[in-house]
Amino acid sequence: EIFAVDLPDNASRAEILGIHLRRAGREFAKQELLATARSAKGFTGSELEAAVQSALIEAFGDGARAPSRDDLATAVKSTVPLSKTMSERIDAIREFCKSGRAVPAGTTIEDDAAVQRVSPSVEL
């Protein structure tokens, strides 16, 4: 079978941001992560990781202080995600998957409502 994994939804983006911040020894409040995740709609996991790295570099270059939510928000705002630069390609892949040739393996970003669309035979 072919499994289709769409872009991360809001909760997944917040979790991804939290993982990369913790790896860097930083912790943001859940509400901060969710707010930043909302502004990063359409980002891939690697783009979220890059935003965290950019925020860390900005904070370090500014007197080696801890990164703030503003640093992270600035990094997100300055990034044009692949979902915008390659939207036609992503739409084509989504259409391919909707045609029944792939099994959705998670949530979809289409409505960002975190509705599970997993094959009944797959357990998470």
Tab-separated table of N, CA, C and O in Angstrom:
chain	number	residue	atom	x	y	z
A	1	GLU	N	0.835	-1.186	0.000
A	1	GLU	CA	0.000	0.000	0.000
A	1	GLU	C	0.874	1.242	0.000
A	1	GLU	O	1.982	1.248	0.519
A	2	ILE	N	0.303	2.280	-0.523
A	2	ILE	CA	0.947	3.591	-0.485
A	2	ILE	C	0.205	4.411	0.563
A	2	ILE	O	-1.026	4.526	0.515
A	3	PHE	N	0.947	4.963	1.508
A	3	PHE	CA	0.356	5.799	2.544
A	3	PHE	C	0.677	7.251	2.235
A	3	PHE	O	1.807	7.586	1.870
A	4	ALA	N	-0.309	8.102	2.392
A	4	ALA	CA	-0.141	9.523	2.128
A	4	ALA	C	-0.066	10.281	3.449
A	4	ALA	O	-0.921	10.128	4.312
A	5	VAL	N	0.975	11.067	3.588
A	5	VAL	CA	1.140	11.899	4.780
A	5	VAL	C	1.078	13.349	4.333
A	5	VAL	O	1.903	13.805	3.548
A	6	ASP	N	0.065	14.060	4.810
A	6	ASP	CA	-0.104	15.454	4.434
A	6	ASP	C	0.753	16.342	5.333
A	6	ASP	O	1.441	15.857	6.230
A	7	LEU	N	0.695	17.623	5.102
A	7	LEU	CA	1.402	18.579	5.955
A	7	LEU	C	0.836	18.508	7.370
A	7	LEU	O	-0.332	18.157	7.560
A	8	PRO	N	1.641	18.826	8.375
A	8	PRO	CA	1.158	18.715	9.759
A	8	PRO	C	0.050	19.715	10.072
A	8	PRO	O	0.070	20.853	9.596
A	9	ASP	N	-0.922	19.266	10.889
A	9	ASP	CA	-1.989	20.151	11.351
A	9	ASP	C	-1.450	21.018	12.494
A	9	ASP	O	-0.271	20.917	12.866
A	10	ASN	N	-2.296	21.861	13.056
A	10	ASN	CA	-1.850	22.816	14.078
A	10	ASN	C	-1.242	22.118	15.299
A	10	ASN	O	-0.168	22.510	15.763
A	11	ALA	N	-1.919	21.101	15.802
A	11	ALA	CA	-1.396	20.400	16.990
A	11	ALA	C	-0.055	19.737	16.676
A	11	ALA	O	0.870	19.776	17.497
A	12	SER	N	0.067	19.164	15.499
A	12	SER	CA	1.333	18.519	15.113
A	12	SER	C	2.444	19.544	14.936
A	12	SER	O	3.584	19.294	15.331
A	13	ARG	N	2.110	20.697	14.359
A	13	ARG	CA	3.131	21.747	14.214
A	13	ARG	C	3.619	22.209	15.578
A	13	ARG	O	4.825	22.391	15.786
A	14	ALA	N	2.713	22.373	16.537
A	14	ALA	CA	3.110	22.779	17.890
A	14	ALA	C	4.017	21.729	18.517
A	14	ALA	O	5.023	22.063	19.149
A	15	GLU	N	3.675	20.468	18.316
A	15	GLU	CA	4.495	19.381	18.867
A	15	GLU	C	5.882	19.362	18.224
A	15	GLU	O	6.894	19.200	18.905
A	16	ILE	N	5.932	19.548	16.916
A	16	ILE	CA	7.219	19.574	16.208
A	16	ILE	C	8.078	20.730	16.711
A	16	ILE	O	9.276	20.568	16.977
A	17	LEU	N	7.483	21.907	16.860
A	17	LEU	CA	8.224	23.057	17.390
A	17	LEU	C	8.763	22.742	18.785
A	17	LEU	O	9.920	23.026	19.091
A	18	GLY	N	7.916	22.163	19.635
A	18	GLY	CA	8.333	21.821	20.991
A	18	GLY	C	9.483	20.836	21.018
A	18	GLY	O	10.419	20.977	21.808
A	19	ILE	N	9.443	19.852	20.135
A	19	ILE	CA	10.520	18.853	20.063
A	19	ILE	C	11.843	19.534	19.727
A	19	ILE	O	12.864	19.293	20.379
A	20	HIS	N	11.837	20.392	18.715
A	20	HIS	CA	13.087	21.025	18.297
A	20	HIS	C	13.584	22.045	19.323
A	20	HIS	O	14.793	22.185	19.509
A	21	LEU	N	12.668	22.700	20.006
A	21	LEU	CA	13.091	23.617	21.079
A	21	LEU	C	13.700	22.837	22.242
A	21	LEU	O	14.727	23.239	22.791
A	22	ARG	N	13.077	21.722	22.623
A	22	ARG	CA	13.619	20.906	23.720
A	22	ARG	C	14.987	20.350	23.358
A	22	ARG	O	15.880	20.287	24.204
A	23	ARG	N	15.168	19.955	22.110
A	23	ARG	CA	16.481	19.456	21.675
A	23	ARG	C	17.554	20.530	21.830
A	23	ARG	O	18.720	20.227	22.029
A	24	ALA	N	17.129	21.788	21.738
A	24	ALA	CA	18.061	22.902	21.898
A	24	ALA	C	18.129	23.367	23.352
A	24	ALA	O	18.757	24.379	23.657
A	25	GLY	N	17.458	22.636	24.243
A	25	GLY	CA	17.500	22.990	25.661
A	25	GLY	C	16.573	24.134	26.027
A	25	GLY	O	16.758	24.778	27.060
A	26	ARG	N	15.566	24.371	25.200
A	26	ARG	CA	14.612	25.460	25.450
A	26	ARG	C	13.214	24.880	25.597
A	26	ARG	O	12.898	23.844	25.054
A	27	GLU	N	12.374	25.594	26.315
A	27	GLU	CA	11.004	25.151	26.534
A	27	GLU	C	10.086	26.362	26.404
A	27	GLU	O	10.350	27.405	27.000
A	28	PHE	N	9.048	26.225	25.610
A	28	PHE	CA	8.039	27.274	25.485
A	28	PHE	C	6.743	26.736	26.075
A	28	PHE	O	6.502	25.529	26.055
A	29	ALA	N	5.906	27.613	26.578
A	29	ALA	CA	4.604	27.212	27.097
A	29	ALA	C	3.751	26.675	25.949
A	29	ALA	O	3.908	27.078	24.795
A	30	LYS	N	2.843	25.774	26.277
A	30	LYS	CA	1.988	25.152	25.271
A	30	LYS	C	1.238	26.209	24.458
A	30	LYS	O	1.122	26.096	23.237
A	31	GLN	N	0.721	27.227	25.129
A	31	GLN	CA	-0.030	28.278	24.429
A	31	GLN	C	0.852	29.029	23.431
A	31	GLN	O	0.407	29.409	22.355
A	32	GLU	N	2.122	29.254	23.787
A	32	GLU	CA	3.060	29.909	22.872
A	32	GLU	C	3.304	29.040	21.647
A	32	GLU	O	3.345	29.544	20.519
A	33	LEU	N	3.453	27.741	21.880
A	33	LEU	CA	3.678	26.820	20.769
A	33	LEU	C	2.470	26.765	19.852
A	33	LEU	O	2.603	26.797	18.624
A	34	LEU	N	1.269	26.709	20.439
A	34	LEU	CA	0.052	26.662	19.628
A	34	LEU	C	-0.143	27.950	18.827
A	34	LEU	O	-0.532	27.900	17.659
A	35	ALA	N	0.157	29.077	19.434
A	35	ALA	CA	0.017	30.357	18.720
A	35	ALA	C	1.006	30.434	17.560
A	35	ALA	O	0.648	30.861	16.449
A	36	THR	N	2.230	30.014	17.801
A	36	THR	CA	3.234	30.024	16.738
A	36	THR	C	2.855	29.018	15.655
A	36	THR	O	2.995	29.299	14.461
A	37	ALA	N	2.357	27.871	16.049
A	37	ALA	CA	1.943	26.843	15.083
A	37	ALA	C	0.830	27.364	14.172
A	37	ALA	O	0.823	27.077	12.975
A	38	ARG	N	-0.093	28.136	14.733
A	38	ARG	CA	-1.172	28.708	13.914
A	38	ARG	C	-0.613	29.615	12.825
A	38	ARG	O	-1.088	29.626	11.698
A	39	SER	N	0.412	30.371	13.178
A	39	SER	CA	0.998	31.284	12.190
A	39	SER	C	1.883	30.551	11.192
A	39	SER	O	2.281	31.135	10.182
A	40	ALA	N	2.181	29.274	11.459
A	40	ALA	CA	3.033	28.485	10.569
A	40	ALA	C	2.216	27.475	9.764
A	40	ALA	O	2.734	26.446	9.345
A	41	LYS	N	0.950	27.771	9.537
A	41	LYS	CA	0.097	26.863	8.763
A	41	LYS	C	0.724	26.633	7.393
A	41	LYS	O	1.150	27.572	6.729
A	42	GLY	N	0.802	25.371	7.002
A	42	GLY	CA	1.383	25.022	5.713
A	42	GLY	C	2.864	24.691	5.759
A	42	GLY	O	3.445	24.313	4.751
A	43	PHE	N	3.479	24.800	6.917
A	43	PHE	CA	4.909	24.488	7.051
A	43	PHE	C	5.111	22.977	7.145
A	43	PHE	O	4.312	22.268	7.736
A	44	THR	N	6.212	22.519	6.583
A	44	THR	CA	6.627	21.128	6.753
A	44	THR	C	7.374	21.014	8.078
A	44	THR	O	7.769	22.027	8.677
A	45	GLY	N	7.614	19.790	8.507
A	45	GLY	CA	8.399	19.583	9.728
A	45	GLY	C	9.786	20.179	9.623
A	45	GLY	O	10.286	20.789	10.575
A	46	SER	N	10.426	20.024	8.474
A	46	SER	CA	11.787	20.563	8.321
A	46	SER	C	11.778	22.088	8.291
A	46	SER	O	12.737	22.722	8.759
A	47	GLU	N	10.717	22.689	7.786
A	47	GLU	CA	10.631	24.158	7.806
A	47	GLU	C	10.437	24.662	9.230
A	47	GLU	O	10.970	25.710	9.610
A	48	LEU	N	9.710	23.913	10.030
A	48	LEU	CA	9.547	24.276	11.442
A	48	LEU	C	10.877	24.151	12.178
A	48	LEU	O	11.234	25.013	12.986
A	49	GLU	N	11.611	23.088	11.885
A	49	GLU	CA	12.933	22.917	12.489
A	49	GLU	C	13.848	24.078	12.102
A	49	GLU	O	14.569	24.626	12.945
A	50	ALA	N	13.816	24.468	10.843
A	50	ALA	CA	14.646	25.577	10.378
A	50	ALA	C	14.250	26.885	11.062
A	50	ALA	O	15.113	27.711	11.384
A	51	ALA	N	12.964	27.087	11.320
A	51	ALA	CA	12.510	28.292	12.017
A	51	ALA	C	13.056	28.325	13.445
A	51	ALA	O	13.495	29.376	13.938
A	52	VAL	N	13.052	27.170	14.106
A	52	VAL	CA	13.613	27.090	15.464
A	52	VAL	C	15.102	27.415	15.417
A	52	VAL	O	15.608	28.199	16.235
A	53	GLN	N	15.815	26.834	14.465
A	53	GLN	CA	17.250	27.100	14.335
A	53	GLN	C	17.514	28.584	14.078
A	53	GLN	O	18.435	29.168	14.644
A	54	SER	N	16.702	29.178	13.230
A	54	SER	CA	16.849	30.603	12.936
A	54	SER	C	16.614	31.455	14.190
A	54	SER	O	17.348	32.419	14.444
A	55	ALA	N	15.600	31.092	14.974
A	55	ALA	CA	15.324	31.817	16.225
A	55	ALA	C	16.478	31.671	17.203
A	55	ALA	O	16.855	32.636	17.887
A	56	LEU	N	17.063	30.481	17.272
A	56	LEU	CA	18.202	30.250	18.158
A	56	LEU	C	19.407	31.092	17.726
A	56	LEU	O	20.087	31.695	18.563
A	57	ILE	N	19.657	31.150	16.436
A	57	ILE	CA	20.781	31.942	15.916
A	57	ILE	C	20.560	33.426	16.187
A	57	ILE	O	21.485	34.133	16.603
A	58	GLU	N	19.334	33.884	15.983
A	58	GLU	CA	19.011	35.297	16.248
A	58	GLU	C	19.249	35.636	17.717
A	58	GLU	O	19.857	36.656	18.043
A	59	ALA	N	18.789	34.774	18.608
A	59	ALA	CA	18.953	35.026	20.045
A	59	ALA	C	20.423	34.974	20.440
A	59	ALA	O	20.891	35.809	21.220
A	60	PHE	N	21.160	34.020	19.900
A	60	PHE	CA	22.577	33.905	20.225
A	60	PHE	C	23.343	35.129	19.724
A	60	PHE	O	24.200	35.665	20.432
A	61	GLY	N	23.015	35.586	18.531
A	61	GLY	CA	23.689	36.754	17.967
A	61	GLY	C	23.344	38.045	18.682
A	61	GLY	O	24.038	39.048	18.547
A	62	ASP	N	22.284	37.998	19.463
A	62	ASP	CA	21.845	39.178	20.197
A	62	ASP	C	22.230	39.061	21.670
A	62	ASP	O	21.416	39.242	22.562
A	63	GLY	N	23.470	38.684	21.915
A	63	GLY	CA	23.977	38.630	23.293
A	63	GLY	C	23.800	37.297	23.972
A	63	GLY	O	23.758	37.237	25.199
A	64	ALA	N	23.668	36.242	23.205
A	64	ALA	CA	23.549	34.883	23.754
A	64	ALA	C	22.403	34.752	24.737
A	64	ALA	O	22.499	34.078	25.753
A	65	ARG	N	21.295	35.380	24.425
A	65	ARG	CA	20.103	35.270	25.278
A	65	ARG	C	19.254	34.085	24.832
A	65	ARG	O	19.478	33.514	23.775
A	66	ALA	N	18.292	33.720	25.650
A	66	ALA	CA	17.372	32.637	25.299
A	66	ALA	C	16.434	33.131	24.197
A	66	ALA	O	16.025	34.295	24.201
A	67	PRO	N	16.098	32.273	23.250
A	67	PRO	CA	15.179	32.695	22.187
A	67	PRO	C	13.785	32.965	22.743
A	67	PRO	O	13.329	32.281	23.664
A	68	SER	N	13.132	33.937	22.186
A	68	SER	CA	11.788	34.304	22.625
A	68	SER	C	10.765	33.870	21.583
A	68	SER	O	11.117	33.488	20.468
A	69	ARG	N	9.503	33.976	21.952
A	69	ARG	CA	8.438	33.682	20.987
A	69	ARG	C	8.520	34.658	19.825
A	69	ARG	O	8.240	34.301	18.687
A	70	ASP	N	8.936	35.893	20.098
A	70	ASP	CA	9.093	36.881	19.021
A	70	ASP	C	10.159	36.444	18.020
A	70	ASP	O	9.998	36.641	16.817
A	71	ASP	N	11.262	35.875	18.509
A	71	ASP	CA	12.305	35.368	17.612
A	71	ASP	C	11.737	34.283	16.702
A	71	ASP	O	11.988	34.262	15.498
A	72	LEU	N	10.957	33.398	17.301
A	72	LEU	CA	10.366	32.308	16.537
A	72	LEU	C	9.322	32.838	15.557
A	72	LEU	O	9.272	32.415	14.394
A	73	ALA	N	8.521	33.796	16.006
A	73	ALA	CA	7.508	34.388	15.123
A	73	ALA	C	8.157	35.094	13.937
A	73	ALA	O	7.682	34.993	12.804
A	74	THR	N	9.256	35.786	14.180
A	74	THR	CA	9.985	36.460	13.106
A	74	THR	C	10.528	35.451	12.104
A	74	THR	O	10.444	35.657	10.891
A	75	ALA	N	11.061	34.349	12.613
A	75	ALA	CA	11.592	33.303	11.734
A	75	ALA	C	10.480	32.703	10.872
A	75	ALA	O	10.672	32.464	9.677
A	76	VAL	N	9.315	32.492	11.458
A	76	VAL	CA	8.182	31.941	10.714
A	76	VAL	C	7.723	32.939	9.642
A	76	VAL	O	7.504	32.570	8.488
A	77	LYS	N	7.619	34.202	10.027
A	77	LYS	CA	7.160	35.224	9.073
A	77	LYS	C	8.115	35.405	7.904
A	77	LYS	O	7.693	35.746	6.804
A	78	SER	N	9.382	35.168	8.131
A	78	SER	CA	10.369	35.382	7.066
A	78	SER	C	10.547	34.158	6.171
A	78	SER	O	11.351	34.191	5.237
A	79	THR	N	9.790	33.111	6.437
A	79	THR	CA	9.893	31.879	5.652
A	79	THR	C	8.697	31.758	4.716
A	79	THR	O	7.557	31.932	5.134
A	80	VAL	N	8.971	31.462	3.464
A	80	VAL	CA	7.911	31.133	2.514
A	80	VAL	C	7.904	29.608	2.402
A	80	VAL	O	8.846	29.024	1.868
A	81	PRO	N	6.868	28.964	2.941
A	81	PRO	CA	6.871	27.502	2.974
A	81	PRO	C	6.666	26.876	1.593
A	81	PRO	O	6.121	27.507	0.684
A	82	LEU	N	7.102	25.646	1.470
A	82	LEU	CA	6.920	24.902	0.224
A	82	LEU	C	5.447	24.798	-0.153
A	82	LEU	O	5.119	24.704	-1.336
A	83	SER	N	4.562	24.825	0.828
A	83	SER	CA	3.135	24.734	0.533
A	83	SER	C	2.664	25.927	-0.296
A	83	SER	O	1.631	25.852	-0.960
A	84	LYS	N	3.417	27.016	-0.284
A	84	LYS	CA	3.094	28.177	-1.124
A	84	LYS	C	3.888	28.142	-2.424
A	84	LYS	O	3.357	28.398	-3.489
A	85	THR	N	5.164	27.832	-2.332
A	85	THR	CA	5.996	27.859	-3.532
A	85	THR	C	5.729	26.667	-4.451
A	85	THR	O	6.001	26.747	-5.646
A	86	MET	N	5.225	25.589	-3.887
A	86	MET	CA	4.938	24.399	-4.688
A	86	MET	C	3.486	23.957	-4.512
A	86	MET	O	3.172	22.766	-4.531
A	87	SER	N	2.579	24.916	-4.369
A	87	SER	CA	1.180	24.587	-4.080
A	87	SER	C	0.537	23.727	-5.159
A	87	SER	O	-0.237	22.820	-4.849
A	88	GLU	N	0.865	23.986	-6.416
A	88	GLU	CA	0.274	23.196	-7.492
A	88	GLU	C	0.696	21.728	-7.381
A	88	GLU	O	-0.098	20.822	-7.566
A	89	ARG	N	1.947	21.518	-7.083
A	89	ARG	CA	2.464	20.146	-6.948
A	89	ARG	C	1.818	19.436	-5.756
A	89	ARG	O	1.440	18.274	-5.847
A	90	ILE	N	1.683	20.143	-4.639
A	90	ILE	CA	1.058	19.561	-3.448
A	90	ILE	C	-0.405	19.254	-3.727
A	90	ILE	O	-0.913	18.191	-3.349
A	91	ASP	N	-1.100	20.164	-4.401
A	91	ASP	CA	-2.504	19.912	-4.758
A	91	ASP	C	-2.629	18.677	-5.645
A	91	ASP	O	-3.553	17.871	-5.474
A	92	ALA	N	-1.704	18.506	-6.592
A	92	ALA	CA	-1.732	17.341	-7.472
A	92	ALA	C	-1.518	16.052	-6.676
A	92	ALA	O	-2.187	15.038	-6.927
A	93	ILE	N	-0.607	16.092	-5.715
A	93	ILE	CA	-0.364	14.911	-4.882
A	93	ILE	C	-1.598	14.601	-4.042
A	93	ILE	O	-1.999	13.437	-3.902
A	94	ARG	N	-2.233	15.632	-3.497
A	94	ARG	CA	-3.450	15.419	-2.711
A	94	ARG	C	-4.557	14.816	-3.574
A	94	ARG	O	-5.289	13.930	-3.125
A	95	GLU	N	-4.701	15.297	-4.788
A	95	GLU	CA	-5.709	14.744	-5.695
A	95	GLU	C	-5.413	13.278	-6.008
A	95	GLU	O	-6.324	12.463	-6.064
A	96	PHE	N	-4.156	12.961	-6.238
A	96	PHE	CA	-3.748	11.580	-6.470
A	96	PHE	C	-4.185	10.713	-5.291
A	96	PHE	O	-4.729	9.624	-5.470
A	97	CYS	N	-3.947	11.201	-4.095
A	97	CYS	CA	-4.281	10.440	-2.886
A	97	CYS	C	-5.791	10.301	-2.720
A	97	CYS	O	-6.281	9.241	-2.332
A	98	LYS	N	-6.535	11.357	-3.030
A	98	LYS	CA	-7.991	11.314	-2.890
A	98	LYS	C	-8.634	10.367	-3.894
A	98	LYS	O	-9.749	9.907	-3.676
A	99	SER	N	-7.945	10.088	-4.966
A	99	SER	CA	-8.504	9.219	-5.998
A	99	SER	C	-8.566	7.758	-5.559
A	99	SER	O	-9.004	6.910	-6.314
A	100	GLY	N	-8.103	7.482	-4.342
A	100	GLY	CA	-8.149	6.131	-3.821
A	100	GLY	C	-6.876	5.337	-4.062
A	100	GLY	O	-6.823	4.149	-3.772
A	101	ARG	N	-5.848	5.988	-4.568
A	101	ARG	CA	-4.603	5.278	-4.851
A	101	ARG	C	-3.634	5.317	-3.678
A	101	ARG	O	-2.534	4.793	-3.765
A	102	ALA	N	-4.032	5.959	-2.589
A	102	ALA	CA	-3.190	6.009	-1.394
A	102	ALA	C	-4.094	6.025	-0.165
A	102	ALA	O	-5.220	6.506	-0.215
A	103	VAL	N	-3.570	5.505	0.926
A	103	VAL	CA	-4.300	5.471	2.198
A	103	VAL	C	-3.819	6.639	3.044
A	103	VAL	O	-2.617	6.754	3.322
A	104	PRO	N	-4.734	7.531	3.454
A	104	PRO	CA	-4.309	8.635	4.329
A	104	PRO	C	-3.722	8.094	5.626
A	104	PRO	O	-4.292	7.210	6.246
A	105	ALA	N	-2.578	8.619	6.017
A	105	ALA	CA	-1.892	8.139	7.217
A	105	ALA	C	-1.783	9.236	8.244
A	105	ALA	O	-0.700	9.616	8.664
A	106	GLY	N	-2.893	9.805	8.641
A	106	GLY	CA	-2.852	10.853	9.646
A	106	GLY	C	-3.896	11.903	9.381
A	106	GLY	O	-4.938	11.642	8.796
A	107	THR	N	-3.580	13.103	9.792
A	107	THR	CA	-4.515	14.206	9.650
A	107	THR	C	-4.233	14.954	8.355
A	107	THR	O	-3.208	14.765	7.718
A	108	THR	N	-5.135	15.812	8.009
A	108	THR	CA	-4.978	16.622	6.811
A	108	THR	C	-4.953	18.084	7.195
A	108	THR	O	-5.571	18.490	8.163
A	109	ILE	N	-4.252	18.872	6.427
A	109	ILE	CA	-4.183	20.305	6.687
A	109	ILE	C	-5.334	21.044	6.022
A	109	ILE	O	-5.574	22.208	6.284
A	110	GLU	N	-6.080	20.375	5.159
A	110	GLU	CA	-7.116	21.046	4.390
A	110	GLU	C	-8.027	21.901	5.253
A	110	GLU	O	-8.294	23.039	4.948
A	111	ASP	N	-8.539	21.331	6.343
A	111	ASP	CA	-9.373	22.125	7.231
A	111	ASP	C	-8.684	22.360	8.562
A	111	ASP	O	-9.200	23.055	9.412
A	112	ASP	N	-7.507	21.778	8.732
A	112	ASP	CA	-6.684	21.934	9.938
A	112	ASP	C	-7.473	21.628	11.207
A	112	ASP	O	-7.214	22.173	12.256
A	113	ALA	N	-8.465	20.748	11.093
A	113	ALA	CA	-9.302	20.411	12.242
A	113	ALA	C	-8.832	19.155	12.952
A	113	ALA	O	-9.457	18.710	13.896
A	114	ALA	N	-7.734	18.573	12.483
A	114	ALA	CA	-7.144	17.375	13.101
A	114	ALA	C	-8.121	16.211	13.124
A	114	ALA	O	-8.224	15.477	14.090
A	115	VAL	N	-8.850	16.037	12.032
A	115	VAL	CA	-9.752	14.905	11.900
A	115	VAL	C	-8.934	13.713	11.431
A	115	VAL	O	-8.233	13.796	10.431
A	116	GLN	N	-9.010	12.610	12.155
A	116	GLN	CA	-8.250	11.423	11.777
A	116	GLN	C	-8.809	10.848	10.486
A	116	GLN	O	-10.005	10.683	10.332
A	117	ARG	N	-7.922	10.574	9.561
A	117	ARG	CA	-8.284	9.917	8.307
A	117	ARG	C	-7.329	8.743	8.120
A	117	ARG	O	-6.500	8.751	7.231
A	118	VAL	N	-7.462	7.781	8.999
A	118	VAL	CA	-6.556	6.643	8.999
A	118	VAL	C	-7.339	5.395	8.629
A	118	VAL	O	-8.473	5.222	9.041
A	119	SER	N	-6.717	4.545	7.869
A	119	SER	CA	-7.324	3.280	7.501
A	119	SER	C	-7.721	2.525	8.777
A	119	SER	O	-6.945	2.499	9.730
A	120	PRO	N	-8.895	1.910	8.814
A	120	PRO	CA	-9.318	1.187	10.026
A	120	PRO	C	-8.362	0.076	10.418
A	120	PRO	O	-8.305	-0.302	11.573
A	121	SER	N	-7.582	-0.432	9.484
A	121	SER	CA	-6.669	-1.513	9.814
A	121	SER	C	-5.356	-1.018	10.407
A	121	SER	O	-4.526	-1.793	10.821
A	122	VAL	N	-5.173	0.309	10.439
A	122	VAL	CA	-3.928	0.886	10.958
A	122	VAL	C	-4.167	1.414	12.355
A	122	VAL	O	-5.108	2.161	12.593
A	123	GLU	N	-3.339	1.000	13.292
A	123	GLU	CA	-3.453	1.499	14.661
A	123	GLU	C	-2.340	2.460	14.942
A	123	GLU	O	-1.199	2.246	14.542
A	124	LEU	N	-2.658	3.541	15.618
A	124	LEU	CA	-1.646	4.547	15.981
A	124	LEU	C	-1.190	4.348	17.395
A	124	LEU	O	-1.861	3.896	18.233
